[in-house]
Amino acid sequence: MEIRQAATRDVKQIAQLLEQLGYPTTIERLHQRIKVIEAHPNHDIFVCETQEGIVGMIGLNTGLFYVQDGSYVQISALVVDQNHRGQGIGKKLLEEAEQWADKKGAAVTTLNIDKHVEHRTPQQFYTKMGYERESIFFSKKLTEPPHE
């Protein structure tokens, strides 16, 4: 099992993982997103690769606090292939995210769980990993995203 930075060559397998998370996309759109992320120093994607291929991914970005000094890292996406859950892959990806956050000088890592995730498994996992529920998240669509 190897955790490494994602590359555009991983796009097909990352798309399959994102679909499991409830975010279907096209290979072409995801390829463009990954190219933008690769060029941006405050964003990154890491994948977990085994002999079977890419079995997990985590997307990260940094931000600045307004109410205190310092920065944070937002975990934008974390998914482990449904056939590989319970093997410590999510834990390894979170550890990589925390190391990346430390290198960026971030004081905190944050994440949110989307409302379409009905089951409690992600909440239990994050709690086990030391994360605490601290806020309620709101969003408002300003434009309709392009149809995948």
mmCIF file of N, CA and C in Angstrom:
data_model
loop_
_atom_site.group_PDB
_atom_site.id
_atom_site.type_symbol
_atom_site.label_atom_id
_atom_site.label_comp_id
_atom_site.label_asym_id
_atom_site.label_seq_id
_atom_site.Cartn_x
_atom_site.Cartn_y
_atom_site.Cartn_z
ATOM 1 N N MET A 1 0.849 -1.176 0.000
ATOM 2 C CA MET A 1 0.000 0.000 0.000
ATOM 3 C C MET A 1 0.894 1.238 0.000
ATOM 4 N N GLU A 2 0.673 2.108 -0.970
ATOM 5 C CA GLU A 2 1.466 3.336 -1.081
ATOM 6 C C GLU A 2 0.524 4.537 -1.145
ATOM 7 N N ILE A 3 0.830 5.558 -0.338
ATOM 8 C CA ILE A 3 0.124 6.832 -0.420
ATOM 9 C C ILE A 3 1.026 7.766 -1.215
ATOM 10 N N ARG A 4 0.476 8.372 -2.268
ATOM 11 C CA ARG A 4 1.262 9.278 -3.108
ATOM 12 C C ARG A 4 0.355 10.371 -3.656
ATOM 13 N N GLN A 5 1.002 11.409 -4.200
ATOM 14 C CA GLN A 5 0.234 12.463 -4.854
ATOM 15 C C GLN A 5 -0.433 11.897 -6.102
ATOM 16 N N ALA A 6 -1.644 12.334 -6.333
ATOM 17 C CA ALA A 6 -2.359 11.907 -7.533
ATOM 18 C C ALA A 6 -1.738 12.553 -8.762
ATOM 19 N N ALA A 7 -1.921 11.910 -9.876
ATOM 20 C CA ALA A 7 -1.463 12.433 -11.165
ATOM 21 C C ALA A 7 -2.608 12.292 -12.163
ATOM 22 N N THR A 8 -2.492 12.991 -13.264
ATOM 23 C CA THR A 8 -3.562 12.930 -14.261
ATOM 24 C C THR A 8 -3.778 11.506 -14.775
ATOM 25 N N ARG A 9 -2.765 10.670 -14.705
ATOM 26 C CA ARG A 9 -2.927 9.280 -15.155
ATOM 27 C C ARG A 9 -3.897 8.490 -14.262
ATOM 28 N N ASP A 10 -4.195 9.017 -13.072
ATOM 29 C CA ASP A 10 -5.088 8.349 -12.121
ATOM 30 C C ASP A 10 -6.555 8.724 -12.316
ATOM 31 N N VAL A 11 -6.836 9.558 -13.291
ATOM 32 C CA VAL A 11 -8.152 10.188 -13.401
ATOM 33 C C VAL A 11 -9.295 9.173 -13.493
ATOM 34 N N LYS A 12 -9.132 8.103 -14.232
ATOM 35 C CA LYS A 12 -10.224 7.136 -14.397
ATOM 36 C C LYS A 12 -10.584 6.486 -13.065
ATOM 37 N N GLN A 13 -9.582 6.076 -12.309
ATOM 38 C CA GLN A 13 -9.852 5.418 -11.034
ATOM 39 C C GLN A 13 -10.370 6.412 -9.988
ATOM 40 N N ILE A 14 -9.893 7.642 -10.017
ATOM 41 C CA ILE A 14 -10.415 8.659 -9.098
ATOM 42 C C ILE A 14 -11.881 8.941 -9.422
ATOM 43 N N ALA A 15 -12.221 8.989 -10.696
ATOM 44 C CA ALA A 15 -13.619 9.208 -11.096
ATOM 45 C C ALA A 15 -14.514 8.095 -10.553
ATOM 46 N N GLN A 16 -14.038 6.869 -10.584
ATOM 47 C CA GLN A 16 -14.818 5.749 -10.052
ATOM 48 C C GLN A 16 -15.019 5.899 -8.546
ATOM 49 N N LEU A 17 -13.985 6.352 -7.839
ATOM 50 C CA LEU A 17 -14.114 6.570 -6.399
ATOM 51 C C LEU A 17 -15.102 7.694 -6.102
ATOM 52 N N LEU A 18 -15.012 8.786 -6.848
ATOM 53 C CA LEU A 18 -15.927 9.908 -6.626
ATOM 54 C C LEU A 18 -17.371 9.500 -6.900
ATOM 55 N N GLU A 19 -17.567 8.612 -7.846
ATOM 56 C CA GLU A 19 -18.920 8.116 -8.106
ATOM 57 C C GLU A 19 -19.443 7.338 -6.901
ATOM 58 N N GLN A 20 -18.586 6.546 -6.259
ATOM 59 C CA GLN A 20 -18.996 5.835 -5.047
ATOM 60 C C GLN A 20 -19.368 6.809 -3.932
ATOM 61 N N LEU A 21 -18.727 7.963 -3.926
ATOM 62 C CA LEU A 21 -19.007 8.983 -2.917
ATOM 63 C C LEU A 21 -20.295 9.743 -3.238
ATOM 64 N N GLY A 22 -20.827 9.541 -4.436
ATOM 65 C CA GLY A 22 -22.068 10.203 -4.827
ATOM 66 C C GLY A 22 -21.872 11.392 -5.739
ATOM 67 N N TYR A 23 -20.676 11.490 -6.362
ATOM 68 C CA TYR A 23 -20.353 12.605 -7.243
ATOM 69 C C TYR A 23 -19.886 12.096 -8.597
ATOM 70 N N PRO A 24 -20.811 11.626 -9.434
ATOM 71 C CA PRO A 24 -20.383 11.168 -10.759
ATOM 72 C C PRO A 24 -19.844 12.325 -11.586
ATOM 73 N N THR A 25 -18.856 12.035 -12.390
ATOM 74 C CA THR A 25 -18.241 13.042 -13.253
ATOM 75 C C THR A 25 -17.739 12.362 -14.513
ATOM 76 N N THR A 26 -17.365 13.154 -15.483
ATOM 77 C CA THR A 26 -16.766 12.589 -16.690
ATOM 78 C C THR A 26 -15.247 12.592 -16.525
ATOM 79 N N ILE A 27 -14.609 11.714 -17.262
ATOM 80 C CA ILE A 27 -13.149 11.636 -17.243
ATOM 81 C C ILE A 27 -12.554 12.970 -17.696
ATOM 82 N N GLU A 28 -13.138 13.563 -18.720
ATOM 83 C CA GLU A 28 -12.611 14.818 -19.271
ATOM 84 C C GLU A 28 -12.666 15.950 -18.240
ATOM 85 N N ARG A 29 -13.801 16.092 -17.575
ATOM 86 C CA ARG A 29 -13.933 17.167 -16.574
ATOM 87 C C ARG A 29 -12.973 16.950 -15.404
ATOM 88 N N LEU A 30 -12.905 15.717 -14.929
ATOM 89 C CA LEU A 30 -12.021 15.434 -13.807
ATOM 90 C C LEU A 30 -10.563 15.634 -14.206
ATOM 91 N N HIS A 31 -10.209 15.271 -15.415
ATOM 92 C CA HIS A 31 -8.844 15.479 -15.903
ATOM 93 C C HIS A 31 -8.482 16.958 -15.825
ATOM 94 N N GLN A 32 -9.378 17.825 -16.253
ATOM 95 C CA GLN A 32 -9.131 19.270 -16.190
ATOM 96 C C GLN A 32 -9.016 19.745 -14.743
ATOM 97 N N ARG A 33 -9.876 19.234 -13.860
ATOM 98 C CA ARG A 33 -9.804 19.623 -12.444
ATOM 99 C C ARG A 33 -8.461 19.233 -11.839
ATOM 100 N N ILE A 34 -8.023 18.021 -12.124
ATOM 101 C CA ILE A 34 -6.755 17.556 -11.555
ATOM 102 C C ILE A 34 -5.597 18.390 -12.083
ATOM 103 N N LYS A 35 -5.628 18.763 -13.350
ATOM 104 C CA LYS A 35 -4.564 19.623 -13.888
ATOM 105 C C LYS A 35 -4.518 20.961 -13.146
ATOM 106 N N VAL A 36 -5.661 21.543 -12.857
ATOM 107 C CA VAL A 36 -5.718 22.808 -12.114
ATOM 108 C C VAL A 36 -5.188 22.606 -10.694
ATOM 109 N N ILE A 37 -5.612 21.534 -10.056
ATOM 110 C CA ILE A 37 -5.173 21.256 -8.684
ATOM 111 C C ILE A 37 -3.665 21.034 -8.638
ATOM 112 N N GLU A 38 -3.132 20.287 -9.602
ATOM 113 C CA GLU A 38 -1.683 20.039 -9.640
ATOM 114 C C GLU A 38 -0.895 21.343 -9.717
ATOM 115 N N ALA A 39 -1.448 22.343 -10.370
ATOM 116 C CA ALA A 39 -0.745 23.621 -10.551
ATOM 117 C C ALA A 39 -0.936 24.578 -9.381
ATOM 118 N N HIS A 40 -1.790 24.248 -8.442
ATOM 119 C CA HIS A 40 -2.115 25.160 -7.347
ATOM 120 C C HIS A 40 -1.409 24.710 -6.065
ATOM 121 N N PRO A 41 -0.543 25.552 -5.484
ATOM 122 C CA PRO A 41 0.232 25.134 -4.314
ATOM 123 C C PRO A 41 -0.592 24.924 -3.043
ATOM 124 N N ASN A 42 -1.806 25.447 -2.994
ATOM 125 C CA ASN A 42 -2.625 25.310 -1.789
ATOM 126 C C ASN A 42 -3.681 24.221 -1.905
ATOM 127 N N HIS A 43 -3.574 23.386 -2.924
ATOM 128 C CA HIS A 43 -4.487 22.266 -3.123
ATOM 129 C C HIS A 43 -3.667 21.021 -3.442
ATOM 130 N N ASP A 44 -4.200 19.872 -3.079
ATOM 131 C CA ASP A 44 -3.515 18.629 -3.420
ATOM 132 C C ASP A 44 -4.497 17.470 -3.358
ATOM 133 N N ILE A 45 -4.147 16.403 -4.027
ATOM 134 C CA ILE A 45 -4.889 15.147 -3.982
ATOM 135 C C ILE A 45 -3.873 14.044 -3.736
ATOM 136 N N PHE A 46 -4.188 13.178 -2.784
ATOM 137 C CA PHE A 46 -3.369 12.003 -2.537
ATOM 138 C C PHE A 46 -4.214 10.765 -2.802
ATOM 139 N N VAL A 47 -3.572 9.728 -3.292
ATOM 140 C CA VAL A 47 -4.255 8.463 -3.545
ATOM 141 C C VAL A 47 -3.554 7.352 -2.782
ATOM 142 N N CYS A 48 -4.313 6.305 -2.526
ATOM 143 C CA CYS A 48 -3.756 5.080 -1.966
ATOM 144 C C CYS A 48 -3.765 4.055 -3.091
ATOM 145 N N GLU A 49 -2.584 3.557 -3.391
ATOM 146 C CA GLU A 49 -2.451 2.595 -4.484
ATOM 147 C C GLU A 49 -1.977 1.257 -3.937
ATOM 148 N N THR A 50 -2.643 0.198 -4.359
ATOM 149 C CA THR A 50 -2.237 -1.163 -4.036
ATOM 150 C C THR A 50 -1.980 -1.892 -5.355
ATOM 151 N N GLN A 51 -1.699 -3.175 -5.272
ATOM 152 C CA GLN A 51 -1.513 -3.971 -6.489
ATOM 153 C C GLN A 51 -2.774 -3.978 -7.347
ATOM 154 N N GLU A 52 -3.925 -3.717 -6.712
ATOM 155 C CA GLU A 52 -5.199 -3.705 -7.443
ATOM 156 C C GLU A 52 -5.491 -2.355 -8.089
ATOM 157 N N GLY A 53 -4.660 -1.357 -7.831
ATOM 158 C CA GLY A 53 -4.866 -0.025 -8.392
ATOM 159 C C GLY A 53 -5.161 0.997 -7.306
ATOM 160 N N ILE A 54 -5.821 2.091 -7.684
ATOM 161 C CA ILE A 54 -6.160 3.166 -6.751
ATOM 162 C C ILE A 54 -7.382 2.723 -5.951
ATOM 163 N N VAL A 55 -7.243 2.657 -4.630
ATOM 164 C CA VAL A 55 -8.346 2.182 -3.783
ATOM 165 C C VAL A 55 -8.829 3.253 -2.804
ATOM 166 N N GLY A 56 -8.232 4.438 -2.853
ATOM 167 C CA GLY A 56 -8.682 5.525 -1.987
ATOM 168 C C GLY A 56 -8.086 6.839 -2.437
ATOM 169 N N MET A 57 -8.767 7.933 -2.067
ATOM 170 C CA MET A 57 -8.242 9.262 -2.396
ATOM 171 C C MET A 57 -8.705 10.263 -1.352
ATOM 172 N N ILE A 58 -7.901 11.339 -1.222
ATOM 173 C CA ILE A 58 -8.248 12.441 -0.339
ATOM 174 C C ILE A 58 -7.866 13.744 -1.035
ATOM 175 N N GLY A 59 -8.780 14.700 -1.022
ATOM 176 C CA GLY A 59 -8.549 16.014 -1.619
ATOM 177 C C GLY A 59 -8.424 17.064 -0.530
ATOM 178 N N LEU A 60 -7.427 17.939 -0.651
ATOM 179 C CA LEU A 60 -7.102 18.912 0.391
ATOM 180 C C LEU A 60 -6.947 20.310 -0.177
ATOM 181 N N ASN A 61 -7.266 21.304 0.633
ATOM 182 C CA ASN A 61 -6.965 22.695 0.290
ATOM 183 C C ASN A 61 -6.742 23.491 1.571
ATOM 184 N N THR A 62 -5.969 24.553 1.470
ATOM 185 C CA THR A 62 -5.686 25.388 2.637
ATOM 186 C C THR A 62 -6.534 26.650 2.601
ATOM 187 N N GLY A 63 -6.745 27.200 3.780
ATOM 188 C CA GLY A 63 -7.475 28.455 3.919
ATOM 189 C C GLY A 63 -6.939 29.235 5.102
ATOM 190 N N LEU A 64 -7.327 30.495 5.191
ATOM 191 C CA LEU A 64 -6.904 31.359 6.298
ATOM 192 C C LEU A 64 -8.085 31.628 7.215
ATOM 193 N N PHE A 65 -7.821 31.637 8.506
ATOM 194 C CA PHE A 65 -8.853 31.992 9.480
ATOM 195 C C PHE A 65 -9.111 33.492 9.448
ATOM 196 N N TYR A 66 -10.316 33.887 9.750
ATOM 197 C CA TYR A 66 -10.663 35.297 9.899
ATOM 198 C C TYR A 66 -10.797 35.675 11.368
ATOM 199 N N VAL A 67 -11.120 34.715 12.213
ATOM 200 C CA VAL A 67 -11.379 35.012 13.627
ATOM 201 C C VAL A 67 -10.195 34.700 14.530
ATOM 202 N N GLN A 68 -9.131 34.210 13.953
ATOM 203 C CA GLN A 68 -7.909 33.938 14.708
ATOM 204 C C GLN A 68 -6.740 33.922 13.740
ATOM 205 N N ASP A 69 -5.546 33.905 14.272
ATOM 206 C CA ASP A 69 -4.354 33.832 13.435
ATOM 207 C C ASP A 69 -4.191 32.415 12.893
ATOM 208 N N GLY A 70 -3.523 32.311 11.776
ATOM 209 C CA GLY A 70 -3.160 31.002 11.257
ATOM 210 C C GLY A 70 -4.017 30.522 10.108
ATOM 211 N N SER A 71 -3.752 29.287 9.738
ATOM 212 C CA SER A 71 -4.434 28.676 8.600
ATOM 213 C C SER A 71 -4.962 27.298 8.978
ATOM 214 N N TYR A 72 -5.772 26.757 8.089
ATOM 215 C CA TYR A 72 -6.344 25.429 8.277
ATOM 216 C C TYR A 72 -6.264 24.674 6.952
ATOM 217 N N VAL A 73 -6.430 23.379 7.036
ATOM 218 C CA VAL A 73 -6.550 22.546 5.840
ATOM 219 C C VAL A 73 -7.939 21.928 5.845
ATOM 220 N N GLN A 74 -8.639 22.113 4.745
ATOM 221 C CA GLN A 74 -9.968 21.535 4.549
ATOM 222 C C GLN A 74 -9.825 20.228 3.777
ATOM 223 N N ILE A 75 -10.391 19.172 4.308
ATOM 224 C CA ILE A 75 -10.469 17.909 3.583
ATOM 225 C C ILE A 75 -11.725 17.994 2.729
ATOM 226 N N SER A 76 -11.540 18.133 1.440
ATOM 227 C CA SER A 76 -12.663 18.344 0.521
ATOM 228 C C SER A 76 -13.326 17.042 0.098
ATOM 229 N N ALA A 77 -12.564 15.977 0.072
ATOM 230 C CA ALA A 77 -13.107 14.674 -0.324
ATOM 231 C C ALA A 77 -12.229 13.586 0.268
ATOM 232 N N LEU A 78 -12.856 12.556 0.778
ATOM 233 C CA LEU A 78 -12.149 11.363 1.240
ATOM 234 C C LEU A 78 -13.036 10.177 0.913
ATOM 235 N N VAL A 79 -12.501 9.257 0.157
ATOM 236 C CA VAL A 79 -13.265 8.056 -0.180
ATOM 237 C C VAL A 79 -12.313 6.871 -0.299
ATOM 238 N N VAL A 80 -12.777 5.747 0.220
ATOM 239 C CA VAL A 80 -12.079 4.471 0.080
ATOM 240 C C VAL A 80 -13.014 3.556 -0.707
ATOM 241 N N ASP A 81 -12.471 2.858 -1.674
ATOM 242 C CA ASP A 81 -13.268 1.931 -2.477
ATOM 243 C C ASP A 81 -14.078 1.018 -1.562
ATOM 244 N N GLN A 82 -15.343 0.837 -1.921
ATOM 245 C CA GLN A 82 -16.252 0.070 -1.072
ATOM 246 C C GLN A 82 -15.769 -1.359 -0.817
ATOM 247 N N ASN A 83 -14.958 -1.911 -1.694
ATOM 248 C CA ASN A 83 -14.445 -3.271 -1.509
ATOM 249 C C ASN A 83 -13.176 -3.316 -0.666
ATOM 250 N N HIS A 84 -12.678 -2.153 -0.237
ATOM 251 C CA HIS A 84 -11.429 -2.104 0.524
ATOM 252 C C HIS A 84 -11.583 -1.382 1.860
ATOM 253 N N ARG A 85 -12.798 -1.128 2.272
ATOM 254 C CA ARG A 85 -13.012 -0.434 3.544
ATOM 255 C C ARG A 85 -12.701 -1.366 4.704
ATOM 256 N N GLY A 86 -12.321 -0.766 5.830
ATOM 257 C CA GLY A 86 -11.993 -1.544 7.015
ATOM 258 C C GLY A 86 -10.578 -2.097 7.011
ATOM 259 N N GLN A 87 -9.730 -1.621 6.095
ATOM 260 C CA GLN A 87 -8.356 -2.114 5.988
ATOM 261 C C GLN A 87 -7.323 -1.068 6.398
ATOM 262 N N GLY A 88 -7.778 0.050 6.972
ATOM 263 C CA GLY A 88 -6.850 1.089 7.417
ATOM 264 C C GLY A 88 -6.473 2.100 6.350
ATOM 265 N N ILE A 89 -7.110 2.044 5.195
ATOM 266 C CA ILE A 89 -6.768 2.951 4.096
ATOM 267 C C ILE A 89 -7.190 4.376 4.423
ATOM 268 N N GLY A 90 -8.401 4.547 4.932
ATOM 269 C CA GLY A 90 -8.867 5.879 5.319
ATOM 270 C C GLY A 90 -7.965 6.502 6.368
ATOM 271 N N LYS A 91 -7.543 5.697 7.326
ATOM 272 C CA LYS A 91 -6.636 6.181 8.373
ATOM 273 C C LYS A 91 -5.319 6.651 7.765
ATOM 274 N N LYS A 92 -4.763 5.868 6.852
ATOM 275 C CA LYS A 92 -3.494 6.249 6.204
ATOM 276 C C LYS A 92 -3.654 7.545 5.411
ATOM 277 N N LEU A 93 -4.775 7.698 4.713
ATOM 278 C CA LEU A 93 -5.010 8.920 3.945
ATOM 279 C C LEU A 93 -5.155 10.126 4.871
ATOM 280 N N LEU A 94 -5.861 9.962 5.995
ATOM 281 C CA LEU A 94 -5.981 11.063 6.956
ATOM 282 C C LEU A 94 -4.628 11.416 7.559
ATOM 283 N N GLU A 95 -3.815 10.423 7.852
ATOM 284 C CA GLU A 95 -2.470 10.691 8.379
ATOM 285 C C GLU A 95 -1.648 11.483 7.366
ATOM 286 N N GLU A 96 -1.762 11.133 6.089
ATOM 287 C CA GLU A 96 -1.057 11.878 5.037
ATOM 288 C C GLU A 96 -1.564 13.317 4.986
ATOM 289 N N ALA A 97 -2.873 13.484 5.107
ATOM 290 C CA ALA A 97 -3.460 14.833 5.106
ATOM 291 C C ALA A 97 -2.936 15.655 6.276
ATOM 292 N N GLU A 98 -2.834 15.049 7.437
ATOM 293 C CA GLU A 98 -2.349 15.766 8.612
ATOM 294 C C GLU A 98 -0.873 16.128 8.473
ATOM 295 N N GLN A 99 -0.082 15.260 7.849
ATOM 296 C CA GLN A 99 1.323 15.594 7.586
ATOM 297 C C GLN A 99 1.418 16.746 6.589
ATOM 298 N N TRP A 100 0.585 16.727 5.558
ATOM 299 C CA TRP A 100 0.558 17.797 4.561
ATOM 300 C C TRP A 100 0.165 19.103 5.233
ATOM 301 N N ALA A 101 -0.838 19.045 6.110
ATOM 302 C CA ALA A 101 -1.287 20.237 6.836
ATOM 303 C C ALA A 101 -0.162 20.789 7.707
ATOM 304 N N ASP A 102 0.572 19.901 8.353
ATOM 305 C CA ASP A 102 1.686 20.331 9.198
ATOM 306 C C ASP A 102 2.756 21.031 8.363
ATOM 307 N N LYS A 103 3.071 20.480 7.198
ATOM 308 C CA LYS A 103 4.056 21.108 6.306
ATOM 309 C C LYS A 103 3.591 22.482 5.832
ATOM 310 N N LYS A 104 2.284 22.653 5.692
ATOM 311 C CA LYS A 104 1.720 23.934 5.263
ATOM 312 C C LYS A 104 1.595 24.918 6.427
ATOM 313 N N GLY A 105 1.904 24.462 7.650
ATOM 314 C CA GLY A 105 1.811 25.332 8.822
ATOM 315 C C GLY A 105 0.400 25.505 9.342
ATOM 316 N N ALA A 106 -0.495 24.602 8.975
ATOM 317 C CA ALA A 106 -1.891 24.706 9.403
ATOM 318 C C ALA A 106 -2.053 24.284 10.855
ATOM 319 N N ALA A 107 -2.947 24.981 11.545
ATOM 320 C CA ALA A 107 -3.221 24.684 12.945
ATOM 321 C C ALA A 107 -4.297 23.611 13.103
ATOM 322 N N VAL A 108 -5.145 23.444 12.096
ATOM 323 C CA VAL A 108 -6.326 22.589 12.202
ATOM 324 C C VAL A 108 -6.599 21.931 10.852
ATOM 325 N N THR A 109 -7.152 20.718 10.878
ATOM 326 C CA THR A 109 -7.752 20.145 9.676
ATOM 327 C C THR A 109 -9.257 20.098 9.896
ATOM 328 N N THR A 110 -10.011 20.428 8.864
ATOM 329 C CA THR A 110 -11.469 20.442 8.961
ATOM 330 C C THR A 110 -12.064 19.610 7.832
ATOM 331 N N LEU A 111 -13.317 19.242 7.997
ATOM 332 C CA LEU A 111 -14.040 18.521 6.963
ATOM 333 C C LEU A 111 -15.525 18.659 7.231
ATOM 334 N N ASN A 112 -16.316 18.351 6.243
ATOM 335 C CA ASN A 112 -17.750 18.241 6.463
ATOM 336 C C ASN A 112 -18.259 17.007 5.735
ATOM 337 N N ILE A 113 -19.363 16.478 6.220
ATOM 338 C CA ILE A 113 -19.983 15.296 5.620
ATOM 339 C C ILE A 113 -21.261 15.766 4.950
ATOM 340 N N ASP A 114 -21.391 15.504 3.671
ATOM 341 C CA ASP A 114 -22.560 15.964 2.926
ATOM 342 C C ASP A 114 -23.838 15.280 3.390
ATOM 343 N N LYS A 115 -24.940 15.986 3.218
ATOM 344 C CA LYS A 115 -26.234 15.498 3.695
ATOM 345 C C LYS A 115 -26.690 14.231 2.996
ATOM 346 N N HIS A 116 -26.204 13.976 1.790
ATOM 347 C CA HIS A 116 -26.638 12.764 1.089
ATOM 348 C C HIS A 116 -26.006 11.501 1.675
ATOM 349 N N VAL A 117 -25.045 11.666 2.577
ATOM 350 C CA VAL A 117 -24.439 10.510 3.245
ATOM 351 C C VAL A 117 -25.347 10.151 4.418
ATOM 352 N N GLU A 118 -26.181 9.156 4.218
ATOM 353 C CA GLU A 118 -27.222 8.824 5.186
ATOM 354 C C GLU A 118 -26.698 8.047 6.396
ATOM 355 N N HIS A 119 -25.752 7.203 6.182
ATOM 356 C CA HIS A 119 -25.315 6.324 7.265
ATOM 357 C C HIS A 119 -24.310 7.019 8.183
ATOM 358 N N ARG A 120 -24.119 6.461 9.355
ATOM 359 C CA ARG A 120 -23.282 7.075 10.381
ATOM 360 C C ARG A 120 -21.828 6.618 10.308
ATOM 361 N N THR A 121 -21.499 5.723 9.417
ATOM 362 C CA THR A 121 -20.138 5.197 9.363
ATOM 363 C C THR A 121 -19.083 6.288 9.236
ATOM 364 N N PRO A 122 -19.225 7.273 8.335
ATOM 365 C CA PRO A 122 -18.195 8.321 8.262
ATOM 366 C C PRO A 122 -18.065 9.104 9.566
ATOM 367 N N GLN A 123 -19.179 9.405 10.208
ATOM 368 C CA GLN A 123 -19.123 10.146 11.470
ATOM 369 C C GLN A 123 -18.368 9.346 12.527
ATOM 370 N N GLN A 124 -18.651 8.068 12.610
ATOM 371 C CA GLN A 124 -17.962 7.211 13.578
ATOM 372 C C GLN A 124 -16.468 7.136 13.267
ATOM 373 N N PHE A 125 -16.132 7.025 11.992
ATOM 374 C CA PHE A 125 -14.729 6.959 11.587
ATOM 375 C C PHE A 125 -13.989 8.229 11.986
ATOM 376 N N TYR A 126 -14.543 9.395 11.644
ATOM 377 C CA TYR A 126 -13.867 10.657 11.950
ATOM 378 C C TYR A 126 -13.745 10.872 13.454
ATOM 379 N N THR A 127 -14.763 10.501 14.206
ATOM 380 C CA THR A 127 -14.691 10.612 15.666
ATOM 381 C C THR A 127 -13.569 9.725 16.200
ATOM 382 N N LYS A 128 -13.493 8.509 15.693
ATOM 383 C CA LYS A 128 -12.429 7.580 16.103
ATOM 384 C C LYS A 128 -11.044 8.152 15.792
ATOM 385 N N MET A 129 -10.948 8.923 14.706
ATOM 386 C CA MET A 129 -9.671 9.512 14.294
ATOM 387 C C MET A 129 -9.362 10.819 15.027
ATOM 388 N N GLY A 130 -10.216 11.213 15.970
ATOM 389 C CA GLY A 130 -9.929 12.388 16.788
ATOM 390 C C GLY A 130 -10.622 13.666 16.354
ATOM 391 N N TYR A 131 -11.495 13.589 15.363
ATOM 392 C CA TYR A 131 -12.219 14.772 14.896
ATOM 393 C C TYR A 131 -13.464 14.979 15.751
ATOM 394 N N GLU A 132 -13.811 16.244 15.968
ATOM 395 C CA GLU A 132 -14.977 16.590 16.774
ATOM 396 C C GLU A 132 -15.970 17.381 15.940
ATOM 397 N N ARG A 133 -17.247 17.147 16.196
ATOM 398 C CA ARG A 133 -18.287 17.927 15.517
ATOM 399 C C ARG A 133 -18.338 19.305 16.159
ATOM 400 N N GLU A 134 -18.114 20.354 15.341
ATOM 401 C CA GLU A 134 -18.020 21.704 15.883
ATOM 402 C C GLU A 134 -18.958 22.707 15.246
ATOM 403 N N SER A 135 -19.535 22.400 14.108
ATOM 404 C CA SER A 135 -20.330 23.425 13.437
ATOM 405 C C SER A 135 -21.434 22.797 12.600
ATOM 406 N N ILE A 136 -22.293 23.659 12.116
ATOM 407 C CA ILE A 136 -23.306 23.291 11.139
ATOM 408 C C ILE A 136 -22.947 24.044 9.870
ATOM 409 N N PHE A 137 -22.968 23.371 8.758
ATOM 410 C CA PHE A 137 -22.507 23.927 7.487
ATOM 411 C C PHE A 137 -23.708 24.268 6.610
ATOM 412 N N PHE A 138 -23.704 25.450 6.027
ATOM 413 C CA PHE A 138 -24.733 25.868 5.083
ATOM 414 C C PHE A 138 -24.080 26.168 3.745
ATOM 415 N N SER A 139 -24.831 26.021 2.668
ATOM 416 C CA SER A 139 -24.349 26.424 1.350
ATOM 417 C C SER A 139 -25.529 26.908 0.516
ATOM 418 N N LYS A 140 -25.217 27.696 -0.488
ATOM 419 C CA LYS A 140 -26.230 28.208 -1.408
ATOM 420 C C LYS A 140 -25.635 28.198 -2.809
ATOM 421 N N LYS A 141 -26.313 27.573 -3.736
ATOM 422 C CA LYS A 141 -25.850 27.545 -5.121
ATOM 423 C C LYS A 141 -26.106 28.901 -5.753
ATOM 424 N N LEU A 142 -25.071 29.497 -6.290
ATOM 425 C CA LEU A 142 -25.200 30.772 -6.985
ATOM 426 C C LEU A 142 -25.407 30.575 -8.479
ATOM 427 N N THR A 143 -24.901 29.473 -8.977
ATOM 428 C CA THR A 143 -25.131 29.094 -10.373
ATOM 429 C C THR A 143 -25.322 27.590 -10.410
ATOM 430 N N GLU A 144 -25.952 27.129 -11.424
ATOM 431 C CA GLU A 144 -26.099 25.689 -11.602
ATOM 432 C C GLU A 144 -24.806 25.138 -12.180
ATOM 433 N N PRO A 145 -24.263 24.093 -11.554
ATOM 434 C CA PRO A 145 -23.042 23.510 -12.122
ATOM 435 C C PRO A 145 -23.344 22.860 -13.466
ATOM 436 N N PRO A 146 -22.343 22.788 -14.327
ATOM 437 C CA PRO A 146 -22.558 22.118 -15.618
ATOM 438 C C PRO A 146 -22.917 20.659 -15.385
ATOM 439 N N HIS A 147 -23.761 20.122 -16.204
ATOM 440 C CA HIS A 147 -24.139 18.716 -16.078
ATOM 441 C C HIS A 147 -22.983 17.842 -16.514
ATOM 442 N N GLU A 148 -22.706 16.866 -15.692
ATOM 443 C CA GLU A 148 -21.599 15.948 -15.973
ATOM 444 C C GLU A 148 -22.079 15.033 -17.036
#
